[in-house]
XYZ file of C-alpha atoms in Angstrom:
486
model
C 59.538 20.726 -4.863
C 59.940 16.990 -4.248
C 57.938 14.038 -5.600
C 57.285 10.851 -3.620
C 57.211 7.711 -5.767
C 56.616 4.115 -4.623
C 58.255 1.197 -6.440
C 58.388 -2.558 -5.889
C 61.949 -2.222 -4.595
C 61.515 0.775 -2.250
C 60.508 4.412 -1.739
C 62.047 7.052 -4.020
C 62.186 10.822 -3.486
C 62.753 12.884 -6.645
C 63.616 16.563 -6.871
C 62.102 18.766 -9.556
C 64.879 20.840 -11.070
C 62.682 23.600 -12.502
C 59.376 24.148 -10.715
C 58.319 26.896 -13.123
C 58.152 24.486 -16.035
C 55.937 22.077 -14.088
C 53.463 24.769 -13.056
C 53.445 26.383 -16.518
C 50.351 25.149 -18.438
C 52.099 25.668 -21.808
C 54.954 23.314 -20.872
C 54.613 19.896 -22.588
C 55.521 17.607 -19.694
C 54.732 14.366 -21.517
C 57.149 15.141 -24.333
C 59.910 16.127 -21.894
C 59.556 12.785 -20.060
C 59.353 10.636 -23.186
C 63.027 9.507 -23.100
C 65.557 9.061 -20.227
C 67.877 11.920 -21.254
C 65.148 14.557 -21.327
C 63.607 13.171 -18.108
C 66.884 13.654 -16.227
C 66.782 17.359 -17.149
C 63.393 17.710 -15.400
C 63.774 15.497 -12.293
C 66.650 14.058 -10.283
C 66.797 11.293 -7.641
C 67.225 12.836 -4.194
C 66.944 9.772 -1.889
C 65.985 6.094 -2.064
C 64.915 3.685 0.722
C 65.159 0.025 -0.287
C 62.850 -2.638 1.189
C 64.599 -5.120 3.452
C 62.756 -8.240 2.232
C 59.586 -9.416 0.501
C 57.534 -9.295 3.704
C 58.442 -5.652 4.262
C 57.592 -4.850 0.634
C 54.237 -6.631 0.956
C 53.313 -4.628 4.059
C 54.299 -1.387 2.341
C 52.261 -2.148 -0.792
C 49.242 -3.101 1.311
C 49.456 0.237 3.146
C 49.781 2.122 -0.142
C 46.718 0.419 -1.619
C 44.680 1.273 1.491
C 46.011 4.889 1.456
C 47.672 4.466 4.855
C 50.969 5.809 6.202
C 53.449 2.958 6.661
C 56.095 3.088 9.402
C 58.878 2.719 6.842
C 57.527 5.595 4.763
C 57.112 7.784 7.845
C 60.735 7.187 8.937
C 61.975 7.830 5.402
C 60.195 11.209 5.137
C 61.247 12.255 8.632
C 64.881 11.472 7.832
C 65.038 13.126 4.419
C 62.746 16.138 4.936
C 61.854 16.894 8.560
C 65.265 16.300 10.112
C 66.910 18.479 7.479
C 64.377 21.276 8.185
C 63.551 21.606 4.533
C 60.418 23.643 3.860
C 59.366 22.117 0.598
C 56.233 21.032 -1.255
C 55.810 17.287 -1.641
C 53.914 15.925 -4.626
C 52.091 12.592 -4.123
C 49.924 10.377 -6.306
C 47.133 9.708 -3.780
C 44.711 12.308 -2.457
C 44.031 10.481 0.832
C 47.741 9.957 1.464
C 48.321 13.665 0.853
C 45.843 14.530 3.601
C 47.425 12.040 6.036
C 50.941 13.401 5.437
C 49.724 16.945 5.955
C 47.842 16.051 9.137
C 50.419 13.779 10.814
C 53.769 15.125 9.590
C 52.811 18.715 8.800
C 54.096 18.528 5.224
C 52.845 20.813 2.490
C 51.536 18.262 -0.021
C 50.142 18.692 -3.524
C 48.028 16.413 -5.708
C 46.935 17.475 -9.203
C 46.975 16.393 -12.838
C 50.560 17.632 -13.326
C 51.754 15.306 -10.549
C 50.012 12.357 -12.181
C 51.648 13.101 -15.554
C 55.017 13.484 -13.826
C 54.645 10.104 -12.087
C 53.650 8.501 -15.370
C 56.907 9.757 -16.870
C 58.908 8.519 -13.858
C 57.329 5.057 -14.220
C 58.271 4.975 -17.905
C 61.951 5.826 -17.247
C 62.272 3.996 -13.926
C 65.411 1.977 -14.728
C 67.401 4.998 -15.921
C 66.335 7.149 -12.953
C 67.334 4.486 -10.368
C 71.015 3.774 -11.094
C 71.550 1.173 -8.359
C 68.851 -1.217 -9.645
C 69.178 -3.438 -12.713
C 66.298 -4.225 -15.037
C 66.243 -7.995 -14.324
C 66.247 -7.437 -10.591
C 63.438 -4.894 -10.880
C 61.297 -7.267 -13.006
C 61.792 -10.196 -10.607
C 60.958 -8.037 -7.616
C 57.810 -6.677 -9.274
C 56.637 -10.149 -10.331
C 57.236 -11.704 -6.906
C 55.577 -8.811 -5.094
C 52.499 -8.970 -7.337
C 52.114 -12.720 -6.678
C 52.471 -12.289 -2.934
C 50.084 -9.357 -2.860
C 47.448 -11.244 -4.875
C 47.754 -14.260 -2.580
C 47.508 -12.036 0.475
C 44.503 -10.198 -0.961
C 42.628 -13.429 -1.602
C 43.391 -14.523 1.975
C 43.472 -18.184 1.004
C 42.587 -20.561 3.824
C 41.910 -24.290 3.608
C 39.388 -24.161 6.462
C 37.271 -21.123 5.601
C 36.741 -21.126 1.841
C 33.248 -19.763 1.362
C 34.015 -19.042 -2.301
C 33.960 -22.789 -2.925
C 30.454 -22.934 -1.462
C 29.237 -20.168 -3.770
C 30.481 -21.987 -6.874
C 29.327 -25.400 -5.634
C 25.722 -24.364 -4.965
C 25.551 -22.481 -8.286
C 26.832 -25.555 -10.115
C 24.352 -27.733 -8.221
C 21.432 -25.589 -9.396
C 22.705 -25.699 -12.987
C 23.075 -29.483 -12.825
C 19.505 -29.901 -11.592
C 18.181 -27.841 -14.508
C 20.276 -29.749 -17.053
C 19.296 -33.123 -15.598
C 15.635 -32.201 -15.706
C 15.932 -31.175 -19.368
C 17.896 -34.293 -20.331
C 15.506 -36.604 -18.480
C 12.411 -35.133 -20.113
C 14.095 -35.454 -23.513
C 15.027 -39.101 -22.842
C 11.464 -39.976 -21.761
C 9.963 -38.341 -24.836
C 12.529 -39.949 -27.127
C 12.402 -43.493 -25.714
C 8.649 -43.178 -25.143
C 8.056 -43.788 -28.850
C 9.497 -47.274 -28.359
C 8.381 -48.162 -24.803
C 5.871 -45.560 -23.468
C 4.728 -47.683 -20.486
C 8.169 -47.546 -18.851
C 7.794 -43.885 -17.796
C 4.759 -44.702 -15.612
C 6.294 -47.832 -14.090
C 9.665 -46.140 -13.311
C 8.994 -42.427 -12.536
C 12.466 -41.660 -11.126
C 14.714 -40.067 -13.774
C 17.967 -41.648 -12.598
C 16.478 -45.148 -12.367
C 14.734 -44.682 -15.715
C 18.040 -43.888 -17.428
C 19.778 -46.863 -15.790
C 17.001 -49.238 -16.896
C 17.373 -48.073 -20.501
C 21.167 -48.489 -20.433
C 20.813 -52.055 -19.112
C 17.835 -53.136 -21.208
C 18.266 -51.443 -24.576
C 15.389 -52.614 -26.762
C 12.128 -53.519 -25.047
C 12.187 -57.106 -26.350
C 15.359 -57.699 -24.281
C 13.501 -57.106 -20.983
C 12.645 -60.785 -20.205
C 16.337 -61.770 -20.402
C 17.659 -58.782 -18.377
C 18.275 -58.975 -14.620
C 17.036 -55.741 -12.963
C 17.865 -56.902 -9.435
C 20.500 -54.203 -8.795
C 18.308 -51.409 -10.154
C 14.654 -52.192 -9.402
C 12.700 -54.111 -6.758
C 11.432 -57.515 -7.816
C 7.804 -56.390 -8.121
C 8.650 -53.397 -10.315
C 11.022 -55.502 -12.435
C 8.231 -57.988 -13.147
C 5.926 -55.125 -14.172
C 8.571 -53.859 -16.603
C 8.994 -57.315 -18.145
C 5.230 -57.815 -18.516
C 4.718 -54.357 -20.025
C 7.596 -54.893 -22.475
C 5.841 -57.931 -23.976
C 2.571 -56.091 -24.672
C 3.923 -52.572 -25.321
C 2.160 -50.394 -27.868
C 5.359 -48.522 -28.847
C 6.916 -48.458 -32.302
C 10.131 -50.139 -33.388
C 13.391 -48.155 -33.551
C 16.670 -49.002 -35.266
C 20.104 -49.432 -33.713
C 21.246 -45.925 -34.623
C 18.338 -44.362 -32.736
C 18.990 -46.611 -29.758
C 22.700 -45.715 -29.656
C 21.886 -41.988 -29.420
C 19.316 -42.634 -26.689
C 21.837 -44.758 -24.774
C 24.455 -41.989 -24.974
C 21.939 -39.514 -23.562
C 21.016 -41.913 -20.736
C 24.689 -42.490 -19.918
C 25.141 -38.726 -19.577
C 22.108 -38.576 -17.266
C 23.566 -41.332 -15.078
C 27.013 -39.691 -14.985
C 25.618 -36.227 -14.196
C 23.365 -37.608 -11.460
C 26.275 -39.407 -9.802
C 28.373 -36.241 -10.014
C 25.485 -34.215 -8.568
C 25.276 -36.556 -5.565
C 29.036 -36.299 -5.106
C 28.865 -32.501 -5.316
C 26.010 -32.438 -2.806
C 28.057 -34.478 -0.335
C 31.030 -32.144 -0.855
C 28.777 -29.137 -0.230
C 27.443 -30.655 2.990
C 30.957 -31.275 4.304
C 32.040 -27.742 3.395
C 29.021 -26.187 5.073
C 29.605 -28.178 8.266
C 33.222 -26.958 8.331
C 32.634 -23.293 7.429
C 29.189 -22.484 8.872
C 28.299 -25.194 11.422
C 25.765 -23.104 13.346
C 23.931 -21.929 10.232
C 23.892 -25.511 8.918
C 22.412 -26.817 12.161
C 19.692 -24.171 11.996
C 18.481 -24.216 8.360
C 20.344 -27.064 6.661
C 23.161 -27.234 4.138
C 21.345 -26.189 0.964
C 19.461 -23.222 2.413
C 22.588 -21.984 4.197
C 24.668 -22.347 1.031
C 22.096 -20.407 -0.997
C 22.122 -17.602 1.571
C 25.929 -17.387 1.378
C 25.832 -17.536 -2.429
C 23.241 -14.748 -2.613
C 25.304 -12.483 -0.329
C 28.617 -13.314 -2.035
C 30.499 -14.526 1.030
C 29.982 -15.478 4.645
C 31.569 -12.230 5.831
C 29.195 -10.164 3.682
C 26.224 -12.180 4.928
C 27.253 -11.538 8.539
C 26.826 -7.775 7.957
C 23.165 -8.143 6.995
C 20.468 -7.499 9.619
C 17.794 -10.081 10.335
C 15.187 -8.154 8.321
C 17.366 -8.365 5.199
C 18.095 -12.068 5.712
C 14.353 -12.710 6.012
C 13.564 -11.359 2.509
C 16.870 -12.348 0.888
C 16.020 -13.814 -2.495
C 12.703 -11.946 -2.842
C 14.080 -8.541 -3.817
C 11.926 -8.194 -6.937
C 8.737 -8.913 -5.014
C 9.834 -6.544 -2.231
C 10.525 -3.572 -4.517
C 7.378 -4.283 -6.531
C 5.325 -4.215 -3.323
C 6.980 -0.989 -2.164
C 6.411 0.636 -5.554
C 2.737 -0.354 -5.732
C 2.173 0.087 -1.973
C 1.132 -3.525 -1.432
C 2.011 -5.941 1.361
C 5.715 -6.794 1.402
C 6.852 -10.450 1.201
C 7.446 -12.271 4.484
C 10.180 -14.643 3.326
C 12.620 -15.344 0.500
C 15.182 -18.151 0.515
C 14.153 -19.013 4.091
C 10.844 -20.333 2.726
C 12.778 -23.497 1.761
C 13.764 -24.099 5.393
C 12.021 -26.976 7.147
C 10.781 -24.775 10.007
C 8.821 -22.466 7.705
C 7.396 -25.440 5.852
C 6.202 -27.074 9.083
C 4.387 -23.961 10.280
C 0.749 -23.302 9.455
C -0.001 -20.657 6.783
C -0.943 -18.039 9.397
C 2.285 -18.580 11.367
C 4.760 -18.760 8.460
C 5.554 -15.040 8.677
C 6.200 -15.184 12.426
C 8.390 -18.275 12.131
C 10.402 -16.807 9.246
C 10.995 -13.613 11.242
C 12.160 -15.553 14.305
C 14.287 -17.853 12.136
C 15.954 -14.878 10.405
C 16.879 -13.380 13.786
C 18.488 -16.631 14.926
C 20.226 -17.034 11.556
C 21.808 -13.577 11.911
C 23.350 -14.606 15.240
C 24.589 -17.962 13.926
C 26.104 -16.378 10.799
C 28.067 -13.831 12.844
C 29.386 -16.553 15.128
C 30.482 -18.649 12.136
C 32.102 -15.702 10.348
C 33.922 -14.069 13.258
C 34.840 -16.942 15.580
C 37.437 -19.659 15.123
C 35.344 -22.329 16.812
C 33.914 -25.263 14.829
C 31.163 -25.974 17.360
C 27.491 -25.870 16.375
C 26.240 -25.402 19.922
C 24.564 -22.051 19.247
C 22.805 -23.362 16.146
C 21.423 -26.398 17.988
C 20.284 -24.234 20.899
C 18.483 -21.793 18.598
C 16.950 -24.718 16.717
C 15.304 -25.929 19.923
C 14.001 -22.412 20.566
C 12.420 -22.230 17.114
C 10.783 -25.626 17.654
C 9.367 -24.416 20.970
C 8.134 -21.268 19.218
C 6.246 -23.329 16.631
C 4.638 -25.489 19.332
C 3.709 -22.392 21.322
C 2.042 -20.707 18.339
C 0.092 -23.822 17.401
C -1.087 -24.376 21.000
C -2.040 -20.718 21.314
C -4.192 -21.021 18.229
C -5.977 -24.092 19.632
C -6.441 -22.377 22.990
C -7.982 -19.299 21.341
C -10.514 -21.364 19.403
C -11.519 -23.276 22.539
C -12.015 -20.056 24.521
C -14.230 -18.652 21.759
C -16.438 -21.730 21.920
C -16.645 -21.460 25.698
C -17.683 -17.804 25.549
C -20.387 -18.577 23.031
C -21.717 -21.330 25.236
C -21.627 -19.121 28.302
C -23.901 -16.558 26.590
C -26.715 -19.132 26.291
C -29.118 -18.778 29.237
C -30.006 -21.829 31.218
C -33.638 -22.941 31.054
C -35.438 -22.437 34.322
C -38.784 -24.118 35.154
C -41.556 -21.623 36.017
C -42.529 -21.514 39.678
C -46.361 -21.381 39.194
C -48.177 -24.184 37.434
C -50.002 -23.125 34.249
C -53.841 -23.190 34.148
C -55.562 -26.408 33.134
C -56.903 -26.660 29.593
C -60.696 -26.156 29.345
C -62.304 -28.198 26.543
C -65.682 -26.395 26.869
C -64.300 -23.301 25.171
C -63.646 -25.194 21.917
C -65.984 -24.724 18.927
C -66.150 -26.144 15.361
C -66.369 -24.176 12.088
C -68.515 -25.291 9.166
C -66.062 -25.082 6.259
C -68.627 -25.732 3.458
C -70.993 -22.917 4.373
C -68.035 -20.651 4.890
C -66.734 -21.322 1.426
C -70.123 -20.637 -0.201
C -70.618 -17.365 1.610
C -67.099 -16.253 0.709
C -67.579 -17.019 -2.970
C -70.965 -15.215 -3.078
C -69.615 -12.097 -1.447
C -66.601 -12.064 -3.780
C -68.723 -12.332 -6.928
C -71.123 -9.575 -5.774
C -68.225 -7.242 -5.014
C -66.659 -7.854 -8.417
C -69.940 -7.135 -10.237
C -70.433 -3.846 -8.370
C -66.891 -2.729 -9.277
C -67.500 -3.410 -12.971
C -70.726 -1.372 -12.986
C -68.996 1.581 -11.366
C -66.126 1.470 -13.901
C -68.516 1.363 -16.875
C -70.536 4.370 -15.603
C -67.389 6.454 -15.029
C -66.105 5.697 -18.520
C -69.406 6.687 -20.167
C -69.536 9.943 -18.213
C -66.012 10.875 -19.342
C -66.865 10.112 -22.981
C -70.006 12.303 -22.832
C -68.005 15.228 -21.398
C -65.475 15.025 -24.243
C -68.238 15.033 -26.887
C -69.853 18.135 -25.335
C -66.513 20.003 -25.368
C -65.954 19.236 -29.068
C -69.492 20.446 -30.003
C -68.971 23.653 -28.044
C -65.726 24.425 -29.914
C -67.415 23.869 -33.319
C -70.330 26.207 -32.503
C -67.912 28.954 -31.442
């Protein structure tokens, strides 16, 4: 039985001296491989194939990690095992590699827990089992190979670094939250001294710069705000500072407020710089996606997916609801209507559309985004021709939907009007009005007769009711007398 072992310097083939001990469950393999002398009694180096250079070693390690059969490994096994017609069992440390060796080379391979323990012992006593390799050389080779493999795995490229976009857009969102918190704190803090300033200067960045330049409110008439504010707004600030209803603060309070405002100014300037960097990166990495939805929306899509390559694997339906996963699963669980858009709601096209057409526009935009993302991820071209072309198509789609809506309303009005029948003049002339048939009614006599008849009828009804009541009472009295006599 042989054991295949991969090192940073080459492929090694070890021979197991006593196979019965390895297969015996009572044999303590870990203790036998604890020191070099005892390990040499269990295994012995049969053959060793050294890597030619670092590039060859990097290719071999990459194949081993992916569980693939490298050309160098295939030649080594053919030379040492197949050409010598040795019918042996080969122990390996990878289950997939064992299947490939059995299928392609016809070797009888084995992979179990005993092989893993055996390889752990070989790794511990590597220097003593490989006599032609010194310890310093082995350490340098391992360190250099690990650096090269890590660099190759990251696939660093100065042109297509979507990882930078992910971190940049995440940092941009964090900066916006921090700036909002700092600005609200500065307005509340300085508002005790000069509350009118927040209404005159609503912008947070400008508000912080005004405080850093002015300091106390009584310094406003002597301060030149020409570089910060327009002349009209500057005059309003100076007038409000003279009649402010705020309280006085000391120099220590003002110094803390000024430090906070300086941080707001510095963070805002850095945020603008980061936004410009993000725009340049997006134009270089995803030009078609940027032309279609803009830099920020495209960067958030890439950040949500993890990378541009991962985003290119998503279908249009997933891109449409990307960012609204909680609402989607909640709707599926409760059997409600699913959301029509996620991050794409921030795109200008969806915002321009009417509320009834937002779902249609987001669906069409997601389909075009899927095409642009795949072009950006898989092609080496820096052109944004496809993104601009799809942008024109989306604009035409919006115009078409809006015109269709107007056309439908106009047709409804026309159909309603068409149902109204046209007035037609009768053919025969109507008969002339005859005044002799008219007669007048005496209203006074009519009223008197009506009142007399009403009163007579009411009196008759009362008499009838009284008679019926007396008759019923007499009948009841007779019944009671009859019962007493009995």
